Coordinates of N, CA, C and O in Angstrom, one line a residue:
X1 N 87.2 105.5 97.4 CA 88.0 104.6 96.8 C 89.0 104.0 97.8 O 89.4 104.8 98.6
X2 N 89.4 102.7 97.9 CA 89.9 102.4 98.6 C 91.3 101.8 98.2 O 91.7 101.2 97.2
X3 N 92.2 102.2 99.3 CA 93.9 102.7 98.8 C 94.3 101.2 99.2 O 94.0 100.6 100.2
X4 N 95.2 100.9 97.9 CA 96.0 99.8 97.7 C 96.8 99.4 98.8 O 97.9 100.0 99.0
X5 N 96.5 98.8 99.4 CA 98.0 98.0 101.3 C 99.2 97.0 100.2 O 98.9 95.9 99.7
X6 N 99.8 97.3 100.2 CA 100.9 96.2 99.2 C 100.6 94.6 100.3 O 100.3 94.7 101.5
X7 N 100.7 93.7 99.9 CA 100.6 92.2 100.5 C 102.2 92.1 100.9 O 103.0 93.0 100.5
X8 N 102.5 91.0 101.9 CA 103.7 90.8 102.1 C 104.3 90.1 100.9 O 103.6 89.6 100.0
X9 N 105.5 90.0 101.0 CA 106.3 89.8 100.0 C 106.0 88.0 100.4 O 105.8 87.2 99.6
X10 N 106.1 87.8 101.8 CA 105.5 86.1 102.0 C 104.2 86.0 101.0 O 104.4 85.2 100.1
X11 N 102.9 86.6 100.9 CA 102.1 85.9 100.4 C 102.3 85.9 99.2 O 101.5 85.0 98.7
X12 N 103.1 86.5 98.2 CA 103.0 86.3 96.9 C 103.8 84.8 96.8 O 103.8 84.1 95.9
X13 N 104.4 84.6 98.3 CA 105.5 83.1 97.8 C 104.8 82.3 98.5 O 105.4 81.3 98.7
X14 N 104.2 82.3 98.7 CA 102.8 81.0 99.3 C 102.5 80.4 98.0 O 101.8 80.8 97.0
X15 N 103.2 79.0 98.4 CA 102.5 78.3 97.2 C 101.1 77.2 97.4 O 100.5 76.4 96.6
X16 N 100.9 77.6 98.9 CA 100.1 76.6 99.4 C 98.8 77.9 99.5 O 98.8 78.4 100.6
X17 N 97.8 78.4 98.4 CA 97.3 79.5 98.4 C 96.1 79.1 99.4 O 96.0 79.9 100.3
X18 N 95.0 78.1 99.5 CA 94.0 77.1 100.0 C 93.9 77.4 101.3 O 92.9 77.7 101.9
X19 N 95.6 77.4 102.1 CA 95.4 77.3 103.3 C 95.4 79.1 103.5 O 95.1 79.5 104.7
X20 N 95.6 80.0 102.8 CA 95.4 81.3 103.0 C 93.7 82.1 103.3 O 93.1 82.9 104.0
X21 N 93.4 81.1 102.1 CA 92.3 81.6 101.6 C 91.2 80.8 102.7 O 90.1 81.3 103.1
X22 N 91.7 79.6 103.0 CA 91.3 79.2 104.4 C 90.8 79.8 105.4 O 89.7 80.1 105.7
X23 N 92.6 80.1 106.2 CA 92.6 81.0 106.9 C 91.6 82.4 106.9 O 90.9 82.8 107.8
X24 N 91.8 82.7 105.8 CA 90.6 84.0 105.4 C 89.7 84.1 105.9 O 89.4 85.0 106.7
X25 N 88.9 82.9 105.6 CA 87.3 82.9 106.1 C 87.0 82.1 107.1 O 85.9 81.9 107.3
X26 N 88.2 81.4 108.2 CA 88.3 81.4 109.4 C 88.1 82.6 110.2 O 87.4 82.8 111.1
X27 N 89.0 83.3 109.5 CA 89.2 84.6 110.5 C 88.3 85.7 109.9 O 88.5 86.7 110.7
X28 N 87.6 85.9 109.3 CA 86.1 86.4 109.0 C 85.1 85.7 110.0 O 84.3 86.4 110.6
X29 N 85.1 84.5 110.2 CA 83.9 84.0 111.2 C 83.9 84.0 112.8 O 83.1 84.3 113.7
X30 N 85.8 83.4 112.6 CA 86.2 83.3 114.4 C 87.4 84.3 114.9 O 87.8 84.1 116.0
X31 N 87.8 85.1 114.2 CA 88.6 85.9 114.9 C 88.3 87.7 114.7 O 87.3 88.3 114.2
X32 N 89.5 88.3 115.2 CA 89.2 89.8 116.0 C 90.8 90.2 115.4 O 91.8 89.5 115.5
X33 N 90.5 91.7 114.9 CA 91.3 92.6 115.1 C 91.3 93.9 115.7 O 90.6 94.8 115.6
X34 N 92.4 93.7 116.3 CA 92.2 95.0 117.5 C 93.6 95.9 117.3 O 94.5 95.4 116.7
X35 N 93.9 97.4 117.8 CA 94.5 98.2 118.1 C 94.3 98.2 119.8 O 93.3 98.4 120.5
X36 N 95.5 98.0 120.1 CA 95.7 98.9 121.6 C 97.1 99.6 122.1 O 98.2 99.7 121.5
X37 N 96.9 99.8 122.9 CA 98.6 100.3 123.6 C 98.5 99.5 124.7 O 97.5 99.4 125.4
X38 N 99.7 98.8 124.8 CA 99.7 97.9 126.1 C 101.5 98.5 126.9 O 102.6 98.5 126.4
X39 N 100.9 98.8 128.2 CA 102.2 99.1 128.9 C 103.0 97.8 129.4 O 102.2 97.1 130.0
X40 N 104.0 97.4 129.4 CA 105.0 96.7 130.5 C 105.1 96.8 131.8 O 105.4 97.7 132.5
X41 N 104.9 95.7 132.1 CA 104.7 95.6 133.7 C 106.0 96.1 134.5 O 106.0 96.7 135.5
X42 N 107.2 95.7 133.6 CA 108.6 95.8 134.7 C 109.1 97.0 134.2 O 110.0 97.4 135.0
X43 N 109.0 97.9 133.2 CA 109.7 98.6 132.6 C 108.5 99.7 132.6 O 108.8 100.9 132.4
X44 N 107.6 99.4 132.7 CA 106.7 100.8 133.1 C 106.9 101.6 131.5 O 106.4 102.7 131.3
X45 N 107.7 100.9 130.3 CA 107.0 101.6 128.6 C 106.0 101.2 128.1 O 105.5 100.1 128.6
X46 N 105.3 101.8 127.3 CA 104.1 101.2 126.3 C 104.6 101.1 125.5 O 105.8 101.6 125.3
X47 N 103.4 100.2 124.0 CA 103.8 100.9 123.0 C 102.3 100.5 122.7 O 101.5 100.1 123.5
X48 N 102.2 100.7 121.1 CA 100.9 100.6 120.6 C 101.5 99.1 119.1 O 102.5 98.8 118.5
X49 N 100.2 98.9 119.4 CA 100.5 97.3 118.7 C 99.0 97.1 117.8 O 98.0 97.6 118.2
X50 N 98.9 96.4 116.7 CA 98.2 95.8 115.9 C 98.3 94.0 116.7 O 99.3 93.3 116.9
X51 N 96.7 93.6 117.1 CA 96.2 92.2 117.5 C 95.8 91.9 116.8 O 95.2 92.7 116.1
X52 N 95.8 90.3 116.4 CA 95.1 89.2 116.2 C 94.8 87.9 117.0 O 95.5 87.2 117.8
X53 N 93.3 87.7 116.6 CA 93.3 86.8 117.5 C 92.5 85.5 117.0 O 91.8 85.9 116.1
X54 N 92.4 84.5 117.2 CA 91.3 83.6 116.6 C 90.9 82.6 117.8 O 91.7 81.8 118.3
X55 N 90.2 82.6 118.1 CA 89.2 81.4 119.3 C 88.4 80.4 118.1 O 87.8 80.7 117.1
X56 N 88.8 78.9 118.7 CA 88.2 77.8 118.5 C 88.3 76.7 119.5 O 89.0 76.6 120.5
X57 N 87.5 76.0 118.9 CA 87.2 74.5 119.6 C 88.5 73.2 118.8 O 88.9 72.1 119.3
X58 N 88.9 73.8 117.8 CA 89.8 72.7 117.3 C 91.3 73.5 117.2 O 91.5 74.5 116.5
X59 N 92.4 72.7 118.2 CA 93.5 73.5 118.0 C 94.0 72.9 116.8 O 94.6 73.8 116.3
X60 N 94.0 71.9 116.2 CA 94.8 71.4 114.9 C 94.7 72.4 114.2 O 95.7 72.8 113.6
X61 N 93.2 73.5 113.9 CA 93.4 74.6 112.9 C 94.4 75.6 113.5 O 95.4 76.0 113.0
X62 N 94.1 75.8 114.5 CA 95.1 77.0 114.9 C 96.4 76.5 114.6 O 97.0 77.1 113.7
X63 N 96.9 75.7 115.1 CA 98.5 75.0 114.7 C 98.6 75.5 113.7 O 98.8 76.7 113.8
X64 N 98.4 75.1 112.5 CA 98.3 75.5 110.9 C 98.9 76.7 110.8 O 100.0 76.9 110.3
X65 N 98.1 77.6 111.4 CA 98.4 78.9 111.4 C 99.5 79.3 112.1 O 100.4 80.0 111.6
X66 N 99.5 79.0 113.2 CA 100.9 79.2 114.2 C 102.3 79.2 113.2 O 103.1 80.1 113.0
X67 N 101.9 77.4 112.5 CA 103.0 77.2 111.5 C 103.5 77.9 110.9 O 104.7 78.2 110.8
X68 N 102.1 78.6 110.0 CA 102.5 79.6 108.5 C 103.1 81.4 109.3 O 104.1 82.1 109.0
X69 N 102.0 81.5 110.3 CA 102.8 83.0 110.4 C 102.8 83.2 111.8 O 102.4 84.1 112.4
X70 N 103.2 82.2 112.3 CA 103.8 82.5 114.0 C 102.7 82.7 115.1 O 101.6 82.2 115.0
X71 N 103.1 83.2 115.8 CA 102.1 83.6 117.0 C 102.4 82.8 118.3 O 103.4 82.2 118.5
X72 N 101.3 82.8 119.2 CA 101.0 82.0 120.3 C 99.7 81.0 120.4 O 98.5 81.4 120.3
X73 N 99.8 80.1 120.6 CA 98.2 79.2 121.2 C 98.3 79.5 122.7 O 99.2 79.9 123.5
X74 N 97.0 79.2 123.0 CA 97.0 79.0 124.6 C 95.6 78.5 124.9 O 94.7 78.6 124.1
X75 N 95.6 78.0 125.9 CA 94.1 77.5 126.6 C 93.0 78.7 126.7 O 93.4 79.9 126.7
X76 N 91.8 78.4 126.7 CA 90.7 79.2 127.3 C 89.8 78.4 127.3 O 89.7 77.4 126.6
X77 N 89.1 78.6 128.0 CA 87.5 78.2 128.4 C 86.8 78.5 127.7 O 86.3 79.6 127.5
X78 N 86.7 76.7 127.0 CA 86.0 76.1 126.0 C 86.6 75.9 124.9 O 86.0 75.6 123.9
X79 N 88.0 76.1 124.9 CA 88.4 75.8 123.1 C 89.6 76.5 123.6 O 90.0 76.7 124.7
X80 N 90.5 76.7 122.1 CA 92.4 77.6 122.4 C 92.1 78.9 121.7 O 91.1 79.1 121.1
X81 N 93.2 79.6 121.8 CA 93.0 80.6 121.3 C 94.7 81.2 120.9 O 95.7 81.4 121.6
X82 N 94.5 81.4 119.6 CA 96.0 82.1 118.9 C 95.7 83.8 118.7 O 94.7 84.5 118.4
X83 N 96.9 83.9 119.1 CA 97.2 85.5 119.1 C 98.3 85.7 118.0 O 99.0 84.8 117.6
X84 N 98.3 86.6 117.6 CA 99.7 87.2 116.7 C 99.6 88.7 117.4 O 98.8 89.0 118.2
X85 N 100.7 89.5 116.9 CA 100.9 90.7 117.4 C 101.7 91.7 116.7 O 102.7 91.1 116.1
X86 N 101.8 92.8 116.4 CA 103.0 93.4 116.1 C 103.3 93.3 114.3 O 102.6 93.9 113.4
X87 N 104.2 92.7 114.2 CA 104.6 92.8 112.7 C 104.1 91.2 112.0 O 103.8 90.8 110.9
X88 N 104.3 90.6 113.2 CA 103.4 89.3 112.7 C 101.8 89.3 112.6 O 101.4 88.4 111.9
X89 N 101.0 90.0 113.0 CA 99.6 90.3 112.6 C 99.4 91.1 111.8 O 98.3 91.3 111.4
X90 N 100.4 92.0 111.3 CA 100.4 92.6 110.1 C 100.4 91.8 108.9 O 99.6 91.8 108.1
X91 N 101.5 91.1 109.0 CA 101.6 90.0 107.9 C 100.8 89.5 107.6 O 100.4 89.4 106.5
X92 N 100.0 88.7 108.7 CA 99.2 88.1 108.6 C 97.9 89.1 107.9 O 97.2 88.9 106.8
X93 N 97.8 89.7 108.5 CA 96.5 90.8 107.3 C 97.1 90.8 106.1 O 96.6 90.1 105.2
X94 N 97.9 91.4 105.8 CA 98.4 91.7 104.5 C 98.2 90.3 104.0 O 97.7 90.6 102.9
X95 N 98.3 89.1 104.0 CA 98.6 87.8 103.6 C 97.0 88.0 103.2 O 96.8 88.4 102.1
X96 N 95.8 87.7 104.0 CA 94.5 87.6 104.1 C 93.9 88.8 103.5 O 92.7 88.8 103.3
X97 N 94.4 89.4 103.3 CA 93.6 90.9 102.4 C 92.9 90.2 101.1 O 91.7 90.3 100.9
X98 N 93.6 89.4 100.1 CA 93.0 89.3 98.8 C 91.2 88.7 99.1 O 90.2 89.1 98.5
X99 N 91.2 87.6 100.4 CA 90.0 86.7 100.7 C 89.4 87.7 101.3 O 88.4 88.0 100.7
X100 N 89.6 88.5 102.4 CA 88.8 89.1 103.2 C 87.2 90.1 103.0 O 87.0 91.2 102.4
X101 N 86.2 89.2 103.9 CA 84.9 90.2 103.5 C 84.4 90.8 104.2 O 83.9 91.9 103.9
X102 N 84.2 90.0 105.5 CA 83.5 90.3 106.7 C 84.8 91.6 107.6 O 84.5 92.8 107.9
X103 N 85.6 91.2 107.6 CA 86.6 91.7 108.2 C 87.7 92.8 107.2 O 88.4 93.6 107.7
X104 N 87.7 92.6 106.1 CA 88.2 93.6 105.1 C 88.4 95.3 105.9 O 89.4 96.0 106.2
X105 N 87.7 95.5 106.0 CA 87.9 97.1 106.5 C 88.8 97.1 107.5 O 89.8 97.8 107.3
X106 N 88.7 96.5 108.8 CA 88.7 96.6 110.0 C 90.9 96.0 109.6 O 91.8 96.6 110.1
X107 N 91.0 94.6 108.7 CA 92.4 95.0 108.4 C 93.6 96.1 107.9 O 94.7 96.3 108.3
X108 N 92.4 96.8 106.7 CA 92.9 97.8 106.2 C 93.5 98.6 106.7 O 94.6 99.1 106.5
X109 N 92.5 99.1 107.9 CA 92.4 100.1 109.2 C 93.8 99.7 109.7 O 94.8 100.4 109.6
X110 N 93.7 98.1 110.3 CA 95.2 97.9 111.1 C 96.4 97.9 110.2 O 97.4 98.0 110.8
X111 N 96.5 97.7 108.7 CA 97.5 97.6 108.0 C 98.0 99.0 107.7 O 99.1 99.2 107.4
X112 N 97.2 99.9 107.7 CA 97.3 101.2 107.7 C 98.1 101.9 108.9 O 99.1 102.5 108.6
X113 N 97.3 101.7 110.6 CA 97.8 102.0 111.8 C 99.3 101.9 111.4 O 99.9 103.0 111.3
X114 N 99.9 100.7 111.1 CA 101.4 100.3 111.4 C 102.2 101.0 110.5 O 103.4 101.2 110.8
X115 N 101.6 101.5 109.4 CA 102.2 101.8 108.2 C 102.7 103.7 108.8 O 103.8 104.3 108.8
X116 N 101.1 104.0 109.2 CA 100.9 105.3 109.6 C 101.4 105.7 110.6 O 102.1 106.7 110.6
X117 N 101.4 105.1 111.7 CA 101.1 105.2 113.5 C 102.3 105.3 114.2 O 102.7 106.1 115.0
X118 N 102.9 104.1 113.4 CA 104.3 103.5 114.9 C 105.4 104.0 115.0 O 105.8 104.3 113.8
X119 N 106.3 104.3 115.7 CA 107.2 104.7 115.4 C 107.3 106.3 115.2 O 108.4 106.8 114.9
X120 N 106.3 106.7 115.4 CA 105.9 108.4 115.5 C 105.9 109.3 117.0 O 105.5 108.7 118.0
X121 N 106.4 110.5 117.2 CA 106.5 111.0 118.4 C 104.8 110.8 119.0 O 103.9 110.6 118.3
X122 N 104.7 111.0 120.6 CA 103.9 111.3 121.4 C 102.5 111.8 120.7 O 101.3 111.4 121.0
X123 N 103.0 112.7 119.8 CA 101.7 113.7 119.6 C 101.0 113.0 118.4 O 100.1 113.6 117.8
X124 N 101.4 112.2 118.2 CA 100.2 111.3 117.1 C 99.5 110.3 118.0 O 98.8 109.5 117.4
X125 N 99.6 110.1 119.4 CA 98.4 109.1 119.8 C 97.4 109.7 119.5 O 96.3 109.0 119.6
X126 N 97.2 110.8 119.2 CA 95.5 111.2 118.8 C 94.6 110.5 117.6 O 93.5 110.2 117.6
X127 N 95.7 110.4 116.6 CA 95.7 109.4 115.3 C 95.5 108.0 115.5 O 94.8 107.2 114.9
X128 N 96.6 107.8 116.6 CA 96.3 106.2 116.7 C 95.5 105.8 117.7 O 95.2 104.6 118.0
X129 N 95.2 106.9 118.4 CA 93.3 106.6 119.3 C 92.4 106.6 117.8 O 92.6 105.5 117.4
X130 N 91.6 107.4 117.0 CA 91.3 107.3 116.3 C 91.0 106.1 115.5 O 90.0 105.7 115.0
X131 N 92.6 105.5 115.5 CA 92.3 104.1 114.3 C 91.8 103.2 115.2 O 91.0 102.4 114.7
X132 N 92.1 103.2 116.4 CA 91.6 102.4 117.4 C 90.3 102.4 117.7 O 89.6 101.4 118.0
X133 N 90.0 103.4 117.7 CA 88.4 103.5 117.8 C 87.7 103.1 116.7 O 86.8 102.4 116.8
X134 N 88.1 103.6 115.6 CA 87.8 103.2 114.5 C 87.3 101.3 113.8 O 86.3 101.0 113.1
X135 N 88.6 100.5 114.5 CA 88.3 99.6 114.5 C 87.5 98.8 115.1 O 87.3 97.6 114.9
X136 N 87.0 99.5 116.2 CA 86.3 99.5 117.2 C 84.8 99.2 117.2 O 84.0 98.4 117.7
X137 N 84.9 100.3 116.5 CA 83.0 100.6 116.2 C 82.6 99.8 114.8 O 81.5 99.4 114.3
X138 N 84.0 99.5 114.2 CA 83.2 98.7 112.7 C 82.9 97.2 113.8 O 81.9 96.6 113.5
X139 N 83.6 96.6 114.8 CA 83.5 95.5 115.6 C 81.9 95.8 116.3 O 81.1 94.9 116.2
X140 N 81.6 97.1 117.0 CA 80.2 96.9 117.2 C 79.4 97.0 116.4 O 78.3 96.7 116.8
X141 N 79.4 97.3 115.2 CA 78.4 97.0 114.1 C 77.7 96.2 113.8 O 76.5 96.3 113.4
X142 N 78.4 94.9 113.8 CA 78.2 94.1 113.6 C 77.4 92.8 114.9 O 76.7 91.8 114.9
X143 N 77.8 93.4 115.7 CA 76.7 92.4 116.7 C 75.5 93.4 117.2 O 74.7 92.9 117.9

């Protein structure tokens, strides 16, 4: 059975529901969620973070999104690509949970990580290797 993730208190106030549900099945076709730990270059800390990402050929979509729940665009070879990170890619799952099909699990997993993971001493990276992997292998499944 699968355990209820509460939505953000943003998507219940979305009155523009279209562009969520949009977004949804954009990000079922063209984007990625990932778990990693990324260290700082100048400060030599890590931490562990929940990714989003979406690659396309048209930035006017990605804008949209930028709009509604933040992030970054940037160039790549052949099209842009928006990132979110952190508590803003959380949101954003939680926001996209009601649409999600292709990608459903692999959120739950990250909406879970943050819920479970962060903010916990040392001795839980074994848990949050786990979710990491986790989301990992549902990503090679599928290709």
């Amino acid at each position: 059975m699968e355990e209820a993730i509460p939505f953000s208190k943003e998507a219940r106030a979305i009155s523009d529901l279209p562009l969520v549900a949009y977004a949804a099945g954009f990000f079922d076709a063209d984007g990625s969620v990932f778990i990693a730990y990324r260290q700082r270059r100048i400060s030599g800390r890590g931490q562990w973070a929940v990714y989003t990402t979406i690659f396309t050929t048209t930035p006017s979509v990605v804008r949209l999104f930028a709009e509604q729940w933040g992030g970054s665009i940037g160039p790549t070879p052949g099209g842009v690509i928006w990132r979110t990170s952190a508590r803003t890619a959380d949101r954003f799952l939680r926001d996209l949970l009601p649409w999600l099909t292709i990608k459903r699990t692999e959120a739950l997993l990250a909406t879970r990580f943050r819920r479970e993971c962060l903010r916990k001493p040392a001795g839980w990276n074994a848990k949050r290797e786990w979710y990491r992997q986790a989301v990992h292998m549902l990503k090679s499944r599928r290709t």
